[in-house]
Amino acid sequence: MTRPTTPIFDAAATARLIPYAALVDALKRASIDYEDKRIASPERLVVPLTEGGIMLSMPATAPDLAIHKLVNVCAANRARELPTIHGQVMAFDAQTGVTLFILDGPTVTGRRTAAMSMLGVQSFASGTPHEFLLIGTGTQSFNHLEAIGELYPHARVWIKGSTPARAEAFCAAQRGKVNELRALTEPDAAIPASVDVVIALTTSTSPVYDEAARAERLVIGVGAFTPAMAEIGARTLAGSALFVDDEAGARHEAGDFIQADVDWSTVRGVASVLRGADASAASLKNRPVVFKTVGCAAWDLAACRVARETLSDQ
């Protein structure tokens, strides 16, 4: 029997298959499916590579689809002028196990991570945001800028980097992605009071945002993904309602919450608000909220659902 050729999509093609608006909707469904155990997504398997690199294996299955993300992270590649992250996301028919298609792993990760932040904006922001602050100038800041440009095209976006020069260089390179893009050019410049949403996207080991909690400003933490990292400070956390994308993963990956020694009994998953089960969901629009994301393979499955639907329409 001749097996059909499995379609493989590069980074650009993968991005076209998973537009942000559809991805946010898919993440809504996946968040509830995951909480209700209709998606199985076990803890990621980490296997060492040489020179301090690691291989990450992340499967997820649902009645309609199965996926496996395999990613290699090799920090030593910087000296080789190679990307530090390589990988693929394979999608399978859940009944037969037949491989359906293969997507570019870093692209899937970047876009579904940014889309989860946008789901947080839809769920927790006090209104339609007009100004964002992105803290960080790396790949995830690029993905988030793209997502904002697609979903909030009239918003102003501020960029804060580890140095003013990094922020200015990022803005110069990404001009045109959003309606208005500005750099915070002073190292200790105050965040404009008009900023509605702050999104931290760094690998910092000390807080990059620790202001008093404000009901009119949503704070989203993305970059701190190990117990040794922390982007959002205890002052902000103490005054906010705390939500995460993945409750199980956050307990051992959300460095901000771990270092601040938060009371985990008060931390809730985003699915509780999406389904309306949280009795205080209606009042969250008037409360300070911190939304922390750590990611899991269930979100990659959501991206593959979008890609499958896009391919079926072609």
Short mmCIF file of N, CA and C in Angstrom, two decimals, residues 97-202:
data_model
loop_
_atom_site.label_atom_id
_atom_site.label_comp_id
_atom_site.label_asym_id
_atom_site.label_seq_id
_atom_site.Cartn_x
_atom_site.Cartn_y
_atom_site.Cartn_z
N GLY A 97 -4.57 7.30 13.79
CA GLY A 97 -3.17 7.58 14.06
C GLY A 97 -2.39 8.05 12.84
N VAL A 98 -3.06 8.21 11.71
CA VAL A 98 -2.40 8.66 10.48
C VAL A 98 -1.92 10.10 10.65
N THR A 99 -0.69 10.38 10.21
CA THR A 99 -0.17 11.73 10.27
C THR A 99 -0.88 12.60 9.25
N LEU A 100 -1.42 13.73 9.69
CA LEU A 100 -2.18 14.62 8.82
C LEU A 100 -1.31 15.70 8.20
N PHE A 101 -0.49 16.35 9.03
CA PHE A 101 0.40 17.41 8.55
C PHE A 101 1.41 17.72 9.64
N ILE A 102 2.43 18.47 9.25
CA ILE A 102 3.50 18.85 10.18
C ILE A 102 3.71 20.35 10.07
N LEU A 103 3.66 21.04 11.22
CA LEU A 103 3.82 22.49 11.28
C LEU A 103 5.18 22.85 11.88
N ASP A 104 5.61 24.07 11.63
CA ASP A 104 6.85 24.58 12.22
C ASP A 104 6.64 24.84 13.71
N GLY A 105 7.44 24.18 14.54
CA GLY A 105 7.25 24.23 15.99
C GLY A 105 7.38 25.61 16.61
N PRO A 106 8.49 26.33 16.36
CA PRO A 106 8.61 27.67 16.96
C PRO A 106 7.50 28.62 16.55
N THR A 107 7.01 28.50 15.32
CA THR A 107 5.93 29.38 14.87
C THR A 107 4.64 29.07 15.61
N VAL A 108 4.33 27.79 15.76
CA VAL A 108 3.13 27.41 16.51
C VAL A 108 3.23 27.92 17.94
N THR A 109 4.39 27.71 18.58
CA THR A 109 4.56 28.14 19.97
C THR A 109 4.39 29.65 20.10
N GLY A 110 5.05 30.40 19.21
CA GLY A 110 4.97 31.85 19.31
C GLY A 110 3.57 32.38 19.11
N ARG A 111 2.87 31.84 18.13
CA ARG A 111 1.54 32.37 17.82
C ARG A 111 0.50 31.94 18.85
N ARG A 112 0.54 30.71 19.31
CA ARG A 112 -0.48 30.30 20.30
C ARG A 112 -0.20 30.96 21.64
N THR A 113 1.07 31.28 21.94
CA THR A 113 1.37 31.99 23.19
C THR A 113 0.81 33.41 23.14
N ALA A 114 1.02 34.09 22.02
CA ALA A 114 0.48 35.44 21.87
C ALA A 114 -1.05 35.40 21.86
N ALA A 115 -1.62 34.39 21.22
CA ALA A 115 -3.08 34.28 21.18
C ALA A 115 -3.66 34.04 22.57
N MET A 116 -2.95 33.29 23.42
CA MET A 116 -3.42 33.09 24.79
C MET A 116 -3.42 34.41 25.55
N SER A 117 -2.44 35.26 25.31
CA SER A 117 -2.45 36.59 25.92
C SER A 117 -3.65 37.39 25.44
N MET A 118 -3.95 37.28 24.15
CA MET A 118 -5.11 38.01 23.61
C MET A 118 -6.41 37.45 24.17
N LEU A 119 -6.46 36.15 24.45
CA LEU A 119 -7.63 35.59 25.13
C LEU A 119 -7.75 36.18 26.52
N GLY A 120 -6.61 36.39 27.19
CA GLY A 120 -6.62 37.05 28.49
C GLY A 120 -7.16 38.47 28.39
N VAL A 121 -6.77 39.19 27.33
CA VAL A 121 -7.28 40.54 27.13
C VAL A 121 -8.80 40.51 26.97
N GLN A 122 -9.30 39.60 26.14
CA GLN A 122 -10.75 39.49 25.95
C GLN A 122 -11.47 39.13 27.25
N SER A 123 -10.86 38.31 28.07
CA SER A 123 -11.51 37.79 29.26
C SER A 123 -11.45 38.74 30.45
N PHE A 124 -10.35 39.50 30.58
CA PHE A 124 -10.10 40.23 31.82
C PHE A 124 -9.98 41.74 31.69
N ALA A 125 -9.72 42.26 30.49
CA ALA A 125 -9.54 43.71 30.36
C ALA A 125 -10.85 44.43 30.68
N SER A 126 -10.75 45.62 31.24
CA SER A 126 -11.94 46.36 31.66
C SER A 126 -12.73 46.91 30.47
N GLY A 127 -12.13 46.92 29.30
CA GLY A 127 -12.79 47.37 28.08
C GLY A 127 -11.88 47.10 26.91
N THR A 128 -12.24 47.56 25.74
CA THR A 128 -11.36 47.41 24.58
C THR A 128 -10.09 48.22 24.82
N PRO A 129 -8.92 47.57 24.82
CA PRO A 129 -7.69 48.29 25.13
C PRO A 129 -7.27 49.22 24.00
N HIS A 130 -6.73 50.36 24.40
CA HIS A 130 -6.24 51.34 23.43
C HIS A 130 -4.73 51.49 23.47
N GLU A 131 -4.12 51.08 24.61
CA GLU A 131 -2.66 51.18 24.72
C GLU A 131 -2.11 49.95 25.42
N PHE A 132 -1.08 49.37 24.80
CA PHE A 132 -0.37 48.22 25.37
C PHE A 132 1.06 48.62 25.69
N LEU A 133 1.63 47.98 26.70
CA LEU A 133 3.07 48.03 26.94
C LEU A 133 3.60 46.62 26.86
N LEU A 134 4.56 46.40 25.96
CA LEU A 134 5.26 45.13 25.88
C LEU A 134 6.63 45.31 26.51
N ILE A 135 6.92 44.52 27.53
CA ILE A 135 8.23 44.58 28.18
C ILE A 135 9.06 43.44 27.64
N GLY A 136 10.08 43.78 26.86
CA GLY A 136 10.90 42.78 26.20
C GLY A 136 10.97 43.06 24.72
N THR A 137 12.06 42.62 24.09
CA THR A 137 12.27 42.90 22.67
C THR A 137 12.64 41.65 21.89
N GLY A 138 12.27 40.48 22.41
CA GLY A 138 12.62 39.23 21.75
C GLY A 138 11.52 38.72 20.83
N THR A 139 11.61 37.44 20.51
CA THR A 139 10.68 36.82 19.57
C THR A 139 9.24 36.92 20.04
N GLN A 140 9.01 36.71 21.33
CA GLN A 140 7.63 36.76 21.82
C GLN A 140 7.05 38.17 21.72
N SER A 141 7.87 39.18 21.87
CA SER A 141 7.38 40.54 21.68
C SER A 141 6.94 40.74 20.24
N PHE A 142 7.70 40.17 19.30
CA PHE A 142 7.32 40.24 17.89
C PHE A 142 5.97 39.56 17.66
N ASN A 143 5.80 38.35 18.22
CA ASN A 143 4.53 37.64 18.06
C ASN A 143 3.38 38.42 18.66
N HIS A 144 3.58 38.98 19.84
CA HIS A 144 2.51 39.74 20.48
C HIS A 144 2.19 41.01 19.69
N LEU A 145 3.20 41.64 19.13
CA LEU A 145 2.95 42.83 18.31
C LEU A 145 2.11 42.46 17.09
N GLU A 146 2.40 41.33 16.47
CA GLU A 146 1.60 40.86 15.34
C GLU A 146 0.15 40.61 15.75
N ALA A 147 -0.02 39.96 16.90
CA ALA A 147 -1.37 39.65 17.38
C ALA A 147 -2.16 40.93 17.65
N ILE A 148 -1.52 41.89 18.29
CA ILE A 148 -2.18 43.17 18.57
C ILE A 148 -2.55 43.86 17.27
N GLY A 149 -1.63 43.83 16.30
CA GLY A 149 -1.90 44.47 15.03
C GLY A 149 -3.08 43.86 14.31
N GLU A 150 -3.27 42.54 14.46
CA GLU A 150 -4.39 41.88 13.80
C GLU A 150 -5.71 42.10 14.55
N LEU A 151 -5.65 42.05 15.88
CA LEU A 151 -6.89 42.07 16.66
C LEU A 151 -7.26 43.46 17.19
N TYR A 152 -6.26 44.32 17.40
CA TYR A 152 -6.50 45.67 17.91
C TYR A 152 -5.73 46.66 17.04
N PRO A 153 -6.11 46.77 15.77
CA PRO A 153 -5.30 47.54 14.80
C PRO A 153 -5.17 49.02 15.11
N HIS A 154 -6.04 49.57 15.94
CA HIS A 154 -5.97 51.01 16.22
C HIS A 154 -5.25 51.31 17.54
N ALA A 155 -4.71 50.30 18.17
CA ALA A 155 -4.05 50.50 19.48
C ALA A 155 -2.67 51.10 19.32
N ARG A 156 -2.26 51.82 20.35
CA ARG A 156 -0.87 52.28 20.48
C ARG A 156 -0.11 51.25 21.30
N VAL A 157 1.13 50.95 20.90
CA VAL A 157 1.95 49.98 21.62
C VAL A 157 3.26 50.63 22.03
N TRP A 158 3.54 50.53 23.32
CA TRP A 158 4.82 50.99 23.87
C TRP A 158 5.74 49.78 24.03
N ILE A 159 7.03 49.98 23.83
CA ILE A 159 8.03 48.93 23.98
C ILE A 159 9.05 49.36 25.03
N LYS A 160 9.29 48.47 26.00
CA LYS A 160 10.34 48.70 26.98
C LYS A 160 11.33 47.55 26.89
N GLY A 161 12.60 47.87 26.64
CA GLY A 161 13.63 46.85 26.53
C GLY A 161 14.56 46.87 27.72
N SER A 162 15.51 45.95 27.71
CA SER A 162 16.51 45.94 28.78
C SER A 162 17.37 47.20 28.73
N THR A 163 17.44 47.83 27.57
CA THR A 163 18.09 49.14 27.41
C THR A 163 17.23 49.96 26.45
N PRO A 164 17.28 51.29 26.54
CA PRO A 164 16.54 52.12 25.59
C PRO A 164 16.92 51.82 24.14
N ALA A 165 18.20 51.52 23.91
CA ALA A 165 18.66 51.25 22.54
C ALA A 165 17.97 50.01 21.97
N ARG A 166 17.77 48.99 22.80
CA ARG A 166 17.07 47.78 22.33
C ARG A 166 15.62 48.10 21.97
N ALA A 167 14.98 48.91 22.80
CA ALA A 167 13.59 49.28 22.53
C ALA A 167 13.49 50.07 21.24
N GLU A 168 14.41 51.00 21.04
CA GLU A 168 14.38 51.81 19.82
C GLU A 168 14.65 50.96 18.59
N ALA A 169 15.60 50.03 18.69
CA ALA A 169 15.91 49.17 17.55
C ALA A 169 14.73 48.27 17.20
N PHE A 170 14.05 47.76 18.23
CA PHE A 170 12.87 46.92 17.99
C PHE A 170 11.81 47.72 17.26
N CYS A 171 11.54 48.93 17.73
CA CYS A 171 10.51 49.76 17.10
C CYS A 171 10.88 50.09 15.66
N ALA A 172 12.15 50.38 15.41
CA ALA A 172 12.58 50.71 14.05
C ALA A 172 12.37 49.52 13.12
N ALA A 173 12.61 48.30 13.64
CA ALA A 173 12.49 47.10 12.81
C ALA A 173 11.04 46.70 12.58
N GLN A 174 10.16 47.04 13.52
CA GLN A 174 8.77 46.56 13.46
C GLN A 174 7.77 47.65 13.12
N ARG A 175 8.24 48.81 12.74
CA ARG A 175 7.35 49.91 12.40
C ARG A 175 6.37 49.47 11.31
N GLY A 176 5.10 49.78 11.50
CA GLY A 176 4.09 49.39 10.53
C GLY A 176 3.27 48.19 10.95
N LYS A 177 3.73 47.45 11.97
CA LYS A 177 2.98 46.28 12.44
C LYS A 177 1.69 46.69 13.16
N VAL A 178 1.73 47.88 13.80
CA VAL A 178 0.56 48.40 14.51
C VAL A 178 0.37 49.86 14.14
N ASN A 179 -0.74 50.42 14.57
CA ASN A 179 -1.07 51.79 14.23
C ASN A 179 -0.02 52.78 14.72
N GLU A 180 0.46 52.59 15.95
CA GLU A 180 1.46 53.49 16.53
C GLU A 180 2.37 52.70 17.46
N LEU A 181 3.66 52.80 17.24
CA LEU A 181 4.64 52.04 18.01
C LEU A 181 5.67 53.01 18.58
N ARG A 182 5.83 52.98 19.90
CA ARG A 182 6.76 53.91 20.56
C ARG A 182 7.66 53.17 21.54
N ALA A 183 8.87 53.65 21.68
CA ALA A 183 9.81 53.09 22.65
C ALA A 183 9.85 53.97 23.90
N LEU A 184 9.97 53.32 25.06
CA LEU A 184 10.28 54.06 26.29
C LEU A 184 11.79 54.26 26.30
N THR A 185 12.21 55.49 26.10
CA THR A 185 13.62 55.76 25.83
C THR A 185 14.45 56.09 27.07
N GLU A 186 13.80 56.20 28.23
CA GLU A 186 14.54 56.44 29.47
C GLU A 186 14.52 55.16 30.31
N PRO A 187 15.67 54.75 30.85
CA PRO A 187 15.72 53.49 31.61
C PRO A 187 14.70 53.41 32.74
N ASP A 188 14.48 54.53 33.43
CA ASP A 188 13.55 54.54 34.56
C ASP A 188 12.28 55.34 34.26
N ALA A 189 11.94 55.41 32.99
CA ALA A 189 10.76 56.19 32.61
C ALA A 189 9.50 55.58 33.19
N ALA A 190 8.61 56.45 33.65
CA ALA A 190 7.34 55.97 34.18
C ALA A 190 6.48 55.43 33.05
N ILE A 191 5.73 54.39 33.36
CA ILE A 191 4.82 53.82 32.39
C ILE A 191 3.67 54.80 32.21
N PRO A 192 3.32 55.16 30.98
CA PRO A 192 2.20 56.09 30.77
C PRO A 192 0.94 55.61 31.48
N ALA A 193 0.27 56.51 32.16
CA ALA A 193 -0.93 56.15 32.90
C ALA A 193 -2.03 55.62 32.00
N SER A 194 -1.97 55.95 30.72
CA SER A 194 -3.00 55.55 29.77
C SER A 194 -2.87 54.10 29.29
N VAL A 195 -1.81 53.41 29.69
CA VAL A 195 -1.62 52.01 29.26
C VAL A 195 -2.68 51.12 29.90
N ASP A 196 -3.43 50.40 29.06
CA ASP A 196 -4.50 49.51 29.54
C ASP A 196 -4.00 48.11 29.87
N VAL A 197 -3.00 47.65 29.10
CA VAL A 197 -2.53 46.27 29.23
C VAL A 197 -1.01 46.26 29.23
N VAL A 198 -0.43 45.61 30.24
CA VAL A 198 1.01 45.39 30.31
C VAL A 198 1.27 43.90 30.10
N ILE A 199 2.17 43.57 29.18
CA ILE A 199 2.52 42.18 28.92
C ILE A 199 4.03 42.04 29.08
N ALA A 200 4.46 41.24 30.06
CA ALA A 200 5.87 41.01 30.33
C ALA A 200 6.34 39.79 29.55
N LEU A 201 7.45 39.95 28.80
CA LEU A 201 7.90 38.94 27.85
C LEU A 201 9.41 38.76 27.93
N THR A 202 9.91 38.61 29.15
CA THR A 202 11.36 38.51 29.35
C THR A 202 11.71 37.21 30.06
#
